Coordinates of N, CA and C and ligand atoms in Angstrom, one line a residue:
M13 N 183.6 147.7 -97.2 CA 184.5 148.5 -96.4 C 184.6 150.0 -96.9
S14 N 184.6 150.9 -96.0 CA 184.8 152.3 -96.4 C 186.1 152.9 -95.9
L15 N 186.8 153.6 -96.7 CA 188.1 154.3 -96.2 C 188.1 155.7 -96.7
L16 N 188.8 156.5 -96.0 CA 188.9 157.9 -96.4 C 190.0 158.1 -97.4
G17 N 189.6 158.8 -98.5 CA 190.5 159.2 -99.6 C 190.6 160.7 -99.6
I18 N 191.8 161.2 -99.7 CA 192.0 162.7 -99.8 C 192.9 163.1 -101.0
D19 N 192.4 164.0 -101.7 CA 193.1 164.4 -102.9 C 193.7 165.8 -102.7
I20 N 195.1 165.9 -102.6 CA 195.7 167.1 -102.4 C 196.1 167.8 -103.7
G21 N 195.4 168.9 -104.0 CA 195.7 169.6 -105.3 C 196.2 171.0 -105.1
G22 N 196.5 171.6 -106.2 CA 197.1 173.0 -106.1 C 196.1 174.0 -105.6
T23 N 194.8 173.8 -105.9 CA 193.8 174.8 -105.4 C 193.0 174.4 -104.3
G24 N 192.8 173.1 -104.2 CA 191.9 172.6 -103.1 C 192.4 171.2 -102.6
I25 N 192.1 171.0 -101.3 CA 192.3 169.7 -100.7 C 191.0 169.1 -100.4
K26 N 190.6 167.9 -101.0 CA 189.3 167.4 -100.9 C 189.3 166.0 -100.4
G27 N 188.3 165.6 -99.6 CA 188.3 164.3 -99.1 C 186.9 163.8 -98.9
A28 N 186.7 162.5 -98.9 CA 185.4 161.8 -98.6 C 185.6 160.4 -98.3
P29 N 184.7 159.8 -97.5 CA 184.8 158.3 -97.3 C 184.3 157.7 -98.6
V30 N 185.0 156.6 -99.0 CA 184.6 155.9 -100.2 C 184.3 154.5 -99.9
C31 N 183.2 154.0 -100.5 CA 182.8 152.6 -100.4 C 183.6 151.9 -101.4
L32 N 184.4 150.9 -100.9 CA 185.3 150.3 -101.9 C 184.7 149.2 -102.7
E33 N 183.5 148.8 -102.3 CA 182.8 147.8 -103.1 C 182.2 148.4 -104.3
T34 N 181.7 149.6 -104.2 CA 181.0 150.3 -105.3 C 181.9 151.4 -105.9
G35 N 182.9 151.9 -105.2 CA 183.6 153.0 -105.7 C 182.9 154.4 -105.6
R36 N 181.9 154.4 -104.8 CA 181.1 155.7 -104.6 C 181.5 156.4 -103.4
L37 N 181.4 157.7 -103.4 CA 181.6 158.5 -102.2 C 180.4 158.3 -101.3
E38 N 180.6 158.1 -100.0 CA 179.5 157.9 -99.1 C 178.8 159.1 -98.6
T39 N 179.6 160.2 -98.7 CA 178.9 161.5 -98.3 C 179.5 162.6 -99.3
E40 N 178.9 163.8 -99.1 CA 179.5 164.9 -99.9 C 181.0 165.0 -99.6
R41 N 181.8 165.4 -100.6 CA 183.2 165.6 -100.3 C 183.4 166.9 -99.4
F42 N 184.4 166.9 -98.7 CA 184.7 168.1 -97.8 C 186.0 168.7 -98.4
R43 N 185.9 170.0 -98.7 CA 187.0 170.7 -99.4 C 187.5 171.9 -98.6
I44 N 188.8 172.1 -98.5 CA 189.4 173.3 -98.0 C 190.4 173.8 -99.0
S45 N 190.4 175.1 -99.2 CA 191.3 175.7 -100.2 C 192.8 175.4 -99.8
T46 N 193.6 175.1 -100.7 CA 195.0 174.8 -100.4 C 195.6 176.1 -99.9
P47 N 196.3 176.0 -98.7 CA 196.9 177.2 -98.1 C 198.0 177.7 -99.0
R48 N 198.3 179.0 -98.9 CA 199.3 179.7 -99.7 C 200.3 180.4 -98.8
P49 N 201.6 180.2 -98.9 CA 202.2 179.2 -99.8 C 201.9 177.8 -99.3
A50 N 201.9 176.8 -100.2 CA 201.5 175.5 -99.9 C 202.7 174.7 -99.3
T51 N 203.2 175.2 -98.2 CA 204.4 174.5 -97.6 C 203.9 173.2 -96.9
P52 N 204.8 172.3 -96.7 CA 204.5 171.0 -96.1 C 203.7 171.2 -94.8
K53 N 204.2 172.1 -93.9 CA 203.5 172.3 -92.6 C 202.0 172.7 -92.8
K54 N 201.8 173.7 -93.6 CA 200.4 174.2 -93.8 C 199.5 173.2 -94.5
V55 N 200.0 172.5 -95.5 CA 199.2 171.5 -96.2 C 198.9 170.4 -95.3
I56 N 199.9 169.9 -94.5 CA 199.6 168.8 -93.6 C 198.6 169.2 -92.6
E57 N 198.7 170.4 -92.0 CA 197.7 170.8 -91.0 C 196.3 170.8 -91.7
T58 N 196.2 171.3 -92.9 CA 194.9 171.4 -93.6 C 194.3 170.0 -93.8
A59 N 195.2 169.1 -94.3 CA 194.7 167.7 -94.6 C 194.3 167.0 -93.3
A60 N 195.0 167.3 -92.2 CA 194.7 166.7 -91.0 C 193.3 167.1 -90.5
E61 N 193.0 168.4 -90.8 CA 191.6 168.9 -90.5 C 190.6 168.1 -91.2
I62 N 190.8 167.7 -92.4 CA 189.8 166.9 -93.2 C 189.7 165.5 -92.6
V63 N 190.8 165.0 -92.2 CA 190.8 163.6 -91.5 C 189.9 163.7 -90.3
R64 N 190.1 164.8 -89.5 CA 189.3 164.9 -88.2 C 187.8 165.2 -88.5
H65 N 187.6 165.9 -89.6 CA 186.2 166.2 -90.0 C 185.4 164.9 -90.2
F66 N 186.0 163.9 -90.8 CA 185.2 162.7 -91.1 C 185.2 161.7 -89.9
D67 N 186.2 161.7 -89.1 CA 186.3 160.8 -88.0 C 186.0 159.3 -88.4
L68 N 186.6 158.9 -89.5 CA 186.3 157.5 -90.0 C 187.6 156.7 -89.6
Q69 N 187.4 155.6 -89.0 CA 188.6 154.8 -88.6 C 189.3 154.1 -89.8
G70 N 190.5 153.7 -89.6 CA 191.2 152.9 -90.6 C 192.3 153.8 -91.3
P71 N 193.1 153.2 -92.1 CA 194.1 154.0 -92.8 C 193.5 155.0 -93.8
V72 N 194.3 156.0 -94.0 CA 193.9 157.1 -94.9 C 194.8 157.2 -96.1
G73 N 194.2 157.3 -97.3 CA 195.0 157.4 -98.5 C 195.0 158.9 -99.0
F74 N 196.2 159.3 -99.5 CA 196.4 160.6 -100.0 C 196.9 160.6 -101.5
G75 N 196.2 161.3 -102.4 CA 196.8 161.5 -103.7 C 197.5 162.8 -103.7
F76 N 198.7 162.8 -104.3 CA 199.6 164.0 -104.2 C 200.3 164.3 -105.5
P77 N 200.3 165.6 -105.9 CA 200.8 165.9 -107.3 C 202.3 165.9 -107.5
A78 N 202.9 164.8 -107.2 CA 204.4 164.7 -107.3 C 204.8 163.2 -107.3
V79 N 206.0 163.0 -107.7 CA 206.5 161.6 -107.6 C 206.8 161.3 -106.1
I80 N 206.3 160.2 -105.6 CA 206.5 159.8 -104.2 C 207.2 158.4 -104.3
K81 N 208.3 158.4 -103.6 CA 209.0 157.1 -103.5 C 209.2 156.7 -102.1
H82 N 208.7 155.6 -101.7 CA 208.8 155.1 -100.3 C 208.4 156.2 -99.3
G83 N 207.3 156.8 -99.6 CA 206.8 157.8 -98.7 C 207.4 159.2 -98.8
T84 N 208.4 159.3 -99.6 CA 209.1 160.6 -99.7 C 208.8 161.3 -101.0
V85 N 208.6 162.6 -100.9 CA 208.3 163.4 -102.1 C 209.6 163.7 -102.9
R86 N 209.6 163.4 -104.2 CA 210.8 163.5 -105.0 C 210.8 164.6 -106.0
T87 N 209.6 165.1 -106.4 CA 209.6 166.2 -107.4 C 208.7 167.3 -107.0
A88 N 208.7 168.4 -107.6 CA 207.8 169.5 -107.2 C 207.6 170.4 -108.4
A89 N 206.9 169.8 -109.5 CA 206.7 170.6 -110.7 C 205.6 171.7 -110.4
N90 N 204.6 171.4 -109.7 CA 203.5 172.3 -109.5 C 203.2 172.5 -108.0
I91 N 204.1 172.2 -107.2 CA 203.9 172.4 -105.7 C 205.1 173.1 -105.2
D92 N 205.0 173.6 -103.9 CA 206.1 174.3 -103.3 C 207.3 173.5 -103.3
P93 N 208.5 174.0 -103.7 CA 209.7 173.2 -103.8 C 210.2 172.7 -102.5
S94 N 209.7 173.3 -101.4 CA 210.1 172.9 -100.0 C 209.6 171.4 -99.7
W95 N 208.7 170.9 -100.6 CA 208.3 169.5 -100.4 C 209.3 168.5 -100.7
I96 N 210.3 168.9 -101.6 CA 211.3 167.8 -102.0 C 212.0 167.3 -100.9
G97 N 212.1 166.0 -100.8 CA 212.8 165.3 -99.7 C 212.0 165.1 -98.4
V98 N 210.7 165.6 -98.4 CA 209.9 165.5 -97.2 C 209.3 164.1 -97.2
N99 N 209.4 163.4 -96.0 CA 208.8 162.1 -95.9 C 207.3 162.4 -95.5
A100 N 206.5 162.4 -96.5 CA 205.1 162.8 -96.4 C 204.3 161.8 -95.5
V101 N 204.7 160.5 -95.7 CA 204.0 159.5 -94.9 C 204.2 159.6 -93.4
E102 N 205.5 159.9 -93.1 CA 205.9 160.0 -91.7 C 205.2 161.3 -91.1
R103 N 205.3 162.4 -91.8 CA 204.8 163.7 -91.3 C 203.3 163.6 -91.1
M104 N 202.6 163.1 -92.2 CA 201.1 163.1 -92.1 C 200.7 162.1 -91.1
G105 N 201.4 161.0 -91.0 CA 201.1 159.9 -90.0 C 201.1 160.5 -88.6
K106 N 202.1 161.3 -88.3 CA 202.3 162.0 -87.0 C 201.1 163.0 -86.7
A107 N 200.8 163.8 -87.8 CA 199.8 164.8 -87.6 C 198.4 164.2 -87.4
T108 N 198.2 163.0 -87.9 CA 196.8 162.5 -87.9 C 196.7 161.3 -86.9
S109 N 197.8 160.8 -86.5 CA 197.9 159.5 -85.7 C 197.2 158.4 -86.4
R110 N 197.4 158.3 -87.7 CA 196.8 157.2 -88.5 C 197.9 156.6 -89.4
T111 N 197.6 155.4 -89.8 CA 198.4 154.8 -90.9 C 198.0 155.5 -92.2
V112 N 199.0 156.1 -92.9 CA 198.7 156.8 -94.1 C 199.4 156.2 -95.3
V113 N 198.8 156.4 -96.5 CA 199.5 155.9 -97.7 C 199.5 157.1 -98.7
F114 N 200.6 157.4 -99.3 CA 200.7 158.4 -100.3 C 200.9 157.8 -101.7
V115 N 200.1 158.3 -102.6 CA 200.4 157.9 -104.0 C 200.3 159.2 -104.9
N116 N 200.9 159.1 -106.1 CA 200.8 160.2 -107.0 C 199.3 160.4 -107.4
D117 N 198.9 161.6 -107.6 CA 197.5 161.9 -107.8 C 197.0 161.3 -109.1
A118 N 197.8 161.3 -110.2 CA 197.4 160.7 -111.5 C 197.3 159.1 -111.3
D119 N 198.2 158.6 -110.6 CA 198.2 157.1 -110.3 C 196.9 156.8 -109.6
A120 N 196.5 157.7 -108.6 CA 195.3 157.4 -107.9 C 194.1 157.5 -108.8
A121 N 194.0 158.5 -109.6 CA 192.9 158.6 -110.6 C 192.9 157.4 -111.5
G122 N 194.0 157.0 -112.0 CA 194.1 155.8 -112.8 C 193.6 154.6 -112.1
M123 N 193.9 154.4 -110.9 CA 193.5 153.2 -110.1 C 192.0 153.2 -110.1
A124 N 191.4 154.4 -109.8 CA 189.9 154.5 -109.7 C 189.3 154.2 -111.1
E125 N 189.8 154.7 -112.1 CA 189.2 154.4 -113.5 C 189.3 153.0 -113.9
M126 N 190.5 152.3 -113.5 CA 190.7 150.9 -113.9 C 189.7 150.0 -113.1
R127 N 189.5 150.4 -111.8 CA 188.7 149.5 -111.0 C 187.2 149.7 -111.2
Y128 N 186.8 151.0 -111.3 CA 185.3 151.3 -111.4 C 184.9 152.0 -112.7
G129 N 185.8 152.5 -113.4 CA 185.4 153.5 -114.5 C 185.7 153.0 -115.9
A130 N 186.3 154.0 -116.7 CA 186.4 153.8 -118.1 C 187.4 152.7 -118.5
G131 N 188.3 152.2 -117.5 CA 189.3 151.2 -117.8 C 188.9 149.9 -117.2
R132 N 187.7 149.8 -116.7 CA 187.2 148.6 -116.0 C 187.3 147.3 -117.0
S133 N 187.9 146.3 -116.5 CA 188.1 145.0 -117.2 C 188.9 145.2 -118.5
R134 N 189.7 146.2 -118.6 CA 190.5 146.4 -119.8 C 191.9 145.9 -119.6
D135 N 192.3 144.9 -120.5 CA 193.7 144.4 -120.4 C 194.6 145.2 -121.3
G136 N 195.8 144.7 -121.5 CA 196.7 145.4 -122.4 C 197.3 146.6 -121.8
V137 N 197.7 147.6 -122.6 CA 198.4 148.8 -122.1 C 197.4 149.9 -122.1
V138 N 197.1 150.4 -120.9 CA 196.1 151.5 -120.8 C 196.9 152.7 -120.2
V139 N 196.7 153.9 -120.8 CA 197.3 155.1 -120.2 C 196.2 156.1 -119.9
I140 N 196.3 156.7 -118.7 CA 195.4 157.7 -118.3 C 196.1 159.0 -118.2
A141 N 195.6 160.0 -118.9 CA 196.3 161.4 -118.8 C 195.3 162.3 -118.2
T142 N 195.7 162.9 -117.1 CA 194.8 163.9 -116.4 C 195.3 165.3 -116.8
L143 N 194.4 166.0 -117.4 CA 194.7 167.4 -117.8 C 194.1 168.3 -116.8
G144 N 195.0 169.0 -116.1 CA 194.5 170.0 -115.1 C 195.5 171.1 -115.0
T145 N 195.9 171.4 -113.8 CA 197.0 172.4 -113.6 C 198.2 172.0 -114.3
G146 N 198.6 170.7 -114.2 CA 199.7 170.1 -115.0 C 199.1 169.0 -115.8
I147 N 200.0 168.1 -116.3 CA 199.5 166.8 -116.9 C 200.1 165.7 -116.1
G148 N 199.2 164.8 -115.5 CA 199.6 163.7 -114.8 C 199.3 162.4 -115.7
T149 N 200.1 161.4 -115.5 CA 199.8 160.2 -116.3 C 199.9 158.9 -115.3
S150 N 199.1 157.9 -115.7 CA 199.3 156.6 -115.0 C 199.2 155.6 -116.1
L151 N 200.0 154.5 -115.9 CA 200.2 153.5 -116.9 C 199.8 152.1 -116.3
F152 N 199.0 151.4 -117.0 CA 198.6 150.0 -116.6 C 198.9 149.0 -117.6
V153 N 199.5 147.9 -117.2 CA 199.8 146.8 -118.1 C 199.0 145.6 -117.6
D154 N 198.1 145.1 -118.4 CA 197.2 144.1 -117.9 C 196.7 144.3 -116.5
G155 N 196.3 145.5 -116.2 CA 195.7 145.9 -115.0 C 196.7 146.2 -113.9
A156 N 198.0 146.0 -114.1 CA 199.0 146.3 -113.0 C 199.5 147.7 -113.3
L157 N 199.6 148.5 -112.2 CA 200.1 149.9 -112.3 C 201.6 149.9 -112.5
V158 N 202.1 150.7 -113.4 CA 203.5 151.0 -113.5 C 203.6 152.4 -112.9
P159 N 204.0 152.6 -111.6 CA 203.9 153.9 -111.0 C 204.8 155.0 -111.5
S160 N 204.4 156.2 -111.2 CA 205.3 157.4 -111.4 C 205.8 157.6 -112.8
T161 N 204.9 157.4 -113.8 CA 205.4 157.5 -115.2 C 205.7 159.0 -115.6
E162 N 205.0 160.0 -115.2 CA 205.3 161.4 -115.4 C 205.4 161.7 -116.9
F163 N 204.5 161.1 -117.7 CA 204.6 161.5 -119.2 C 204.1 162.9 -119.5
G164 N 203.6 163.6 -118.4 CA 203.3 165.0 -118.6 C 204.5 165.8 -118.8
H165 N 205.7 165.2 -118.6 CA 207.0 165.9 -118.6 C 207.8 165.5 -119.8
I166 N 207.2 164.9 -120.8 CA 207.9 164.6 -122.0 C 208.1 166.0 -122.8
E167 N 209.1 166.0 -123.7 CA 209.3 167.3 -124.3 C 208.4 167.4 -125.6
M168 N 207.9 168.6 -125.7 CA 207.1 168.9 -126.9 C 207.4 170.3 -127.3
K169 N 207.8 170.5 -128.5 CA 208.2 171.8 -129.1 C 209.1 172.6 -128.2
G170 N 210.1 171.9 -127.7 CA 211.1 172.6 -126.9 C 210.7 172.9 -125.4
R171 N 209.6 172.5 -125.0 CA 209.2 172.7 -123.6 C 208.5 171.5 -123.1
V172 N 208.3 171.5 -121.8 CA 207.7 170.3 -121.1 C 206.2 170.3 -121.5
A173 N 205.7 169.1 -121.9 CA 204.4 168.9 -122.5 C 203.3 169.6 -121.6
E174 N 203.4 169.5 -120.3 CA 202.3 170.1 -119.5 C 202.2 171.6 -119.6
K175 N 203.3 172.3 -120.0 CA 203.3 173.7 -120.2 C 202.7 174.1 -121.6
Y176 N 202.4 173.0 -122.4 CA 201.8 173.2 -123.7 C 200.4 172.8 -123.8
A177 N 200.0 171.8 -123.1 CA 198.7 171.2 -123.3 C 197.8 171.0 -122.1
A178 N 198.3 171.4 -120.9 CA 197.5 171.2 -119.7 C 196.2 172.1 -119.8
E179 N 195.2 171.8 -119.0 CA 194.0 172.6 -119.0 C 194.3 174.0 -118.6
S180 N 195.2 174.2 -117.6 CA 195.6 175.5 -117.1 C 196.1 176.4 -118.2
V181 N 196.8 175.8 -119.2 CA 197.3 176.6 -120.3 C 196.2 177.1 -121.2
R182 N 195.1 176.3 -121.4 CA 194.0 176.8 -122.1 C 193.4 178.1 -121.4
K183 N 193.3 178.0 -120.1 CA 192.7 179.1 -119.4 C 193.7 180.3 -119.4
A184 N 194.9 180.1 -119.1 CA 195.9 181.2 -119.0 C 196.1 181.9 -120.3
K185 N 196.1 181.2 -121.4 CA 196.3 181.8 -122.7 C 195.0 182.2 -123.4
G186 N 193.9 181.9 -122.8 CA 192.6 182.2 -123.4 C 192.4 181.4 -124.7
L187 N 192.9 180.2 -124.8 CA 192.7 179.4 -126.1 C 191.3 179.0 -126.3
S188 N 190.8 178.9 -127.5 CA 189.5 178.4 -127.8 C 189.6 176.8 -127.6
W189 N 188.4 176.2 -127.5 CA 188.4 174.8 -127.3 C 189.1 174.1 -128.5
E190 N 188.9 174.6 -129.7 CA 189.5 174.1 -130.9 C 191.0 174.2 -130.8
E191 N 191.5 175.4 -130.5 CA 193.0 175.6 -130.4 C 193.6 174.6 -129.4
W192 N 192.9 174.6 -128.2 CA 193.5 173.8 -127.1 C 193.3 172.3 -127.5
G193 N 192.2 171.9 -128.1 CA 191.9 170.5 -128.5 C 193.0 170.1 -129.4
G194 N 193.5 171.0 -130.3 CA 194.6 170.6 -131.3 C 195.8 170.3 -130.5
R195 N 196.1 171.1 -129.5 CA 197.3 170.8 -128.6 C 197.2 169.5 -127.9
V196 N 196.0 169.2 -127.4 CA 195.8 167.9 -126.7 C 196.0 166.8 -127.7
N197 N 195.5 167.0 -128.9 CA 195.6 166.0 -129.9 C 197.1 165.7 -130.2
E198 N 197.9 166.8 -130.3 CA 199.3 166.6 -130.6 C 200.0 165.8 -129.4
Y199 N 199.6 166.2 -128.2 CA 200.1 165.5 -127.1 C 199.8 164.0 -127.1
L200 N 198.5 163.7 -127.3 CA 198.1 162.3 -127.3 C 198.8 161.5 -128.4
C201 N 199.0 162.2 -129.6 CA 199.6 161.5 -130.7 C 201.1 161.1 -130.3
R202 N 201.7 162.0 -129.6 CA 203.1 161.8 -129.1 C 203.2 160.7 -128.1
L203 N 202.2 160.7 -127.2 CA 202.1 159.6 -126.2 C 201.9 158.3 -126.9
D204 N 201.0 158.3 -127.9 CA 200.7 157.1 -128.7 C 201.9 156.6 -129.3
E205 N 202.7 157.4 -129.9 CA 204.0 157.0 -130.6 C 204.9 156.4 -129.6
L206 N 205.0 157.0 -128.4 CA 206.0 156.5 -127.4 C 205.6 155.2 -126.8
I207 N 204.3 155.0 -126.5 CA 204.0 153.8 -125.7 C 203.0 152.8 -126.4
R208 N 202.4 153.2 -127.5 CA 201.5 152.4 -128.2 C 200.5 151.7 -127.3
P209 N 199.7 152.5 -126.6 CA 198.7 151.9 -125.7 C 197.5 151.3 -126.5
D210 N 196.7 150.5 -125.8 CA 195.5 150.0 -126.4 C 194.3 150.9 -126.1
L211 N 194.5 151.7 -125.1 CA 193.4 152.6 -124.7 C 194.0 153.8 -124.0
I212 N 193.5 155.0 -124.4 CA 193.9 156.2 -123.7 C 192.6 156.8 -123.0
I213 N 192.8 157.1 -121.7 CA 191.6 157.7 -120.9 C 192.0 159.1 -120.6
V214 N 191.2 160.1 -120.9 CA 191.5 161.5 -120.7 C 190.7 161.9 -119.4
G215 N 191.5 162.2 -118.4 CA 190.9 162.6 -117.1 C 191.3 164.0 -116.7
G216 N 191.1 164.3 -115.4 CA 191.3 165.6 -114.8 C 190.2 166.5 -115.1
G217 N 190.3 167.8 -114.7 CA 189.3 168.8 -114.9 C 188.7 168.8 -116.3
A218 N 189.5 168.6 -117.3 CA 189.1 168.6 -118.7 C 188.1 167.5 -119.0
S219 N 188.1 166.4 -118.3 CA 187.2 165.3 -118.7 C 185.7 165.7 -118.5
N220 N 185.5 166.7 -117.7 CA 184.1 167.2 -117.6 C 183.6 167.9 -118.8
K221 N 184.5 168.4 -119.6 CA 184.1 169.1 -120.8 C 184.6 168.4 -122.1
Y222 N 184.7 167.1 -122.0 CA 185.3 166.3 -123.1 C 184.7 166.6 -124.5
E223 N 183.3 166.7 -124.4 CA 182.6 166.9 -125.7 C 183.0 168.2 -126.4
K224 N 183.6 169.1 -125.7 CA 184.0 170.4 -126.3 C 185.2 170.3 -127.2
F225 N 186.1 169.2 -126.9 CA 187.3 169.1 -127.7 C 187.5 167.8 -128.3
S226 N 186.5 166.8 -128.1 CA 186.8 165.4 -128.6 C 186.8 165.4 -130.1
S227 N 186.2 166.3 -130.8 CA 186.2 166.3 -132.3 C 187.6 166.6 -132.8
C228 N 188.5 167.2 -132.0 CA 189.8 167.5 -132.4 C 190.8 166.3 -132.4
L229 N 190.3 165.2 -131.7 CA 191.2 164.1 -131.5 C 191.3 163.1 -132.6
T230 N 192.4 163.0 -133.3 CA 192.6 162.2 -134.4 C 193.5 161.0 -134.1
V231 N 194.0 160.9 -132.9 CA 194.9 159.8 -132.5 C 194.4 158.5 -132.9
D232 N 195.3 157.6 -133.4 CA 194.9 156.4 -134.0 C 194.7 155.2 -132.9
T233 N 194.2 155.6 -131.8 CA 194.0 154.6 -130.7 C 192.7 155.0 -130.0
E234 N 192.0 154.1 -129.4 CA 190.8 154.4 -128.8 C 191.0 155.4 -127.6
V235 N 190.3 156.5 -127.6 CA 190.4 157.5 -126.6 C 189.0 157.7 -126.0
V236 N 188.9 157.6 -124.6 CA 187.6 157.8 -124.0 C 187.8 158.8 -122.8
P237 N 186.7 159.5 -122.4 CA 186.9 160.3 -121.2 C 186.8 159.5 -119.9
A238 N 187.4 160.0 -118.9 CA 187.4 159.3 -117.6 C 185.9 159.4 -117.1
R239 N 185.5 158.4 -116.3 CA 184.1 158.3 -115.9 C 183.9 158.9 -114.5
M240 N 185.0 158.8 -113.7 CA 184.8 159.2 -112.3 C 185.0 160.8 -112.1
R241 N 185.3 161.4 -113.3 CA 185.5 162.9 -113.3 C 186.3 163.4 -112.2
N242 N 185.9 164.5 -111.5 CA 186.8 165.0 -110.5 C 186.8 164.3 -109.2
Q243 N 186.1 163.1 -109.1 CA 186.2 162.3 -107.9 C 187.2 161.2 -108.0
A244 N 187.8 161.0 -109.1 CA 188.7 159.9 -109.3 C 189.9 160.0 -108.3
G245 N 190.4 161.2 -108.1 CA 191.6 161.3 -107.1 C 191.2 160.8 -105.7
I246 N 190.0 161.2 -105.3 CA 189.6 160.8 -103.9 C 189.4 159.3 -103.9
I247 N 188.7 158.8 -104.9 CA 188.4 157.3 -104.9 C 189.7 156.5 -105.0
G248 N 190.6 156.9 -105.8 CA 191.9 156.2 -106.0 C 192.7 156.3 -104.7
A249 N 192.7 157.4 -104.0 CA 193.4 157.5 -102.8 C 192.9 156.5 -101.7
A250 N 191.6 156.4 -101.7 CA 191.0 155.4 -100.8 C 191.4 154.0 -101.1
L251 N 191.4 153.7 -102.4 CA 191.8 152.4 -102.9 C 193.3 152.1 -102.5
A252 N 194.1 153.1 -102.6 CA 195.5 153.0 -102.1 C 195.6 152.7 -100.7
A253 N 194.7 153.3 -99.9 CA 194.7 153.1 -98.4 C 194.4 151.6 -98.1
Q254 N 193.6 151.0 -99.0 CA 193.2 149.6 -98.7 C 194.5 148.7 -98.6
T255 N 195.6 149.1 -99.3 CA 196.8 148.2 -99.2 C 197.3 148.2 -97.8
A256 N 196.9 149.2 -96.9 CA 197.4 149.2 -95.6 C 196.3 148.8 -94.6
A257 N 195.2 148.4 -95.1 CA 194.1 148.0 -94.2 C 194.2 146.6 -93.6
Ligands
LIG303 C1 203.4 166.3 -111.6 C2 202.8 165.0 -111.5 C3 201.3 165.1 -111.3 C4 200.7 166.1 -112.3 C5 199.2 166.3 -112.1 C6 202.7 167.2 -112.7 O1 203.3 168.4 -112.8 O2 204.8 166.2 -112.0 O3 203.3 164.2 -110.5 O4 200.7 163.9 -111.3 O5 201.3 167.3 -112.4 O6 198.9 166.9 -110.9

């Protein structure tokens, strides 16, 4: 079975049909830049355009960079604040005339890694940290997702962790890979102390450049890069849609 997965991000909205047997994209992904300001109306219109582009039947899954509870957006750390309180499922459903499912983007990436990638067949406690514009996390206990963990918002050095160790901080502050790798290491050590996982998977944009900072990681738990790289969000969103198929 193939379903459409769409990853809504701060800079781009990307989608593709995903084969759920293999976890592979069936065609090139289709990307449209995220409109500015990224208000609910504009983002929903853009995402609906991606749905029309593929014309694939069935429910559509969306990964979204915020906490979603029962279809409603609850937080807005890196998105337009006007999203708070919006029932994304209802609004997107109306705009696309489809059954839609919304999940947190890091939870989507984690679902993809657990099913097809670096976390495949791994039991115990697994945490995926996606390092991008912000830091997203997803937590699995014996393969079951504990949703909306938001460990990117733990406190580190008097500020929220994602403002210290996200990939965007490396770029904005012009940090070397070593300097930034040291920050990532501090973050992962803190995460390790808090939840004592059996495996940490590093995902997000930074996972493409893992070898540039992996030598900085001294955390006393197995750490591996995500395998699905920047496709994990799309693949996980399609997996989420399967719950409505
Ligand atoms: C948000 C998370 C999201 C992460 C990555 C954070 O700022 O609070 O919900 O998963 O960014 O996009």
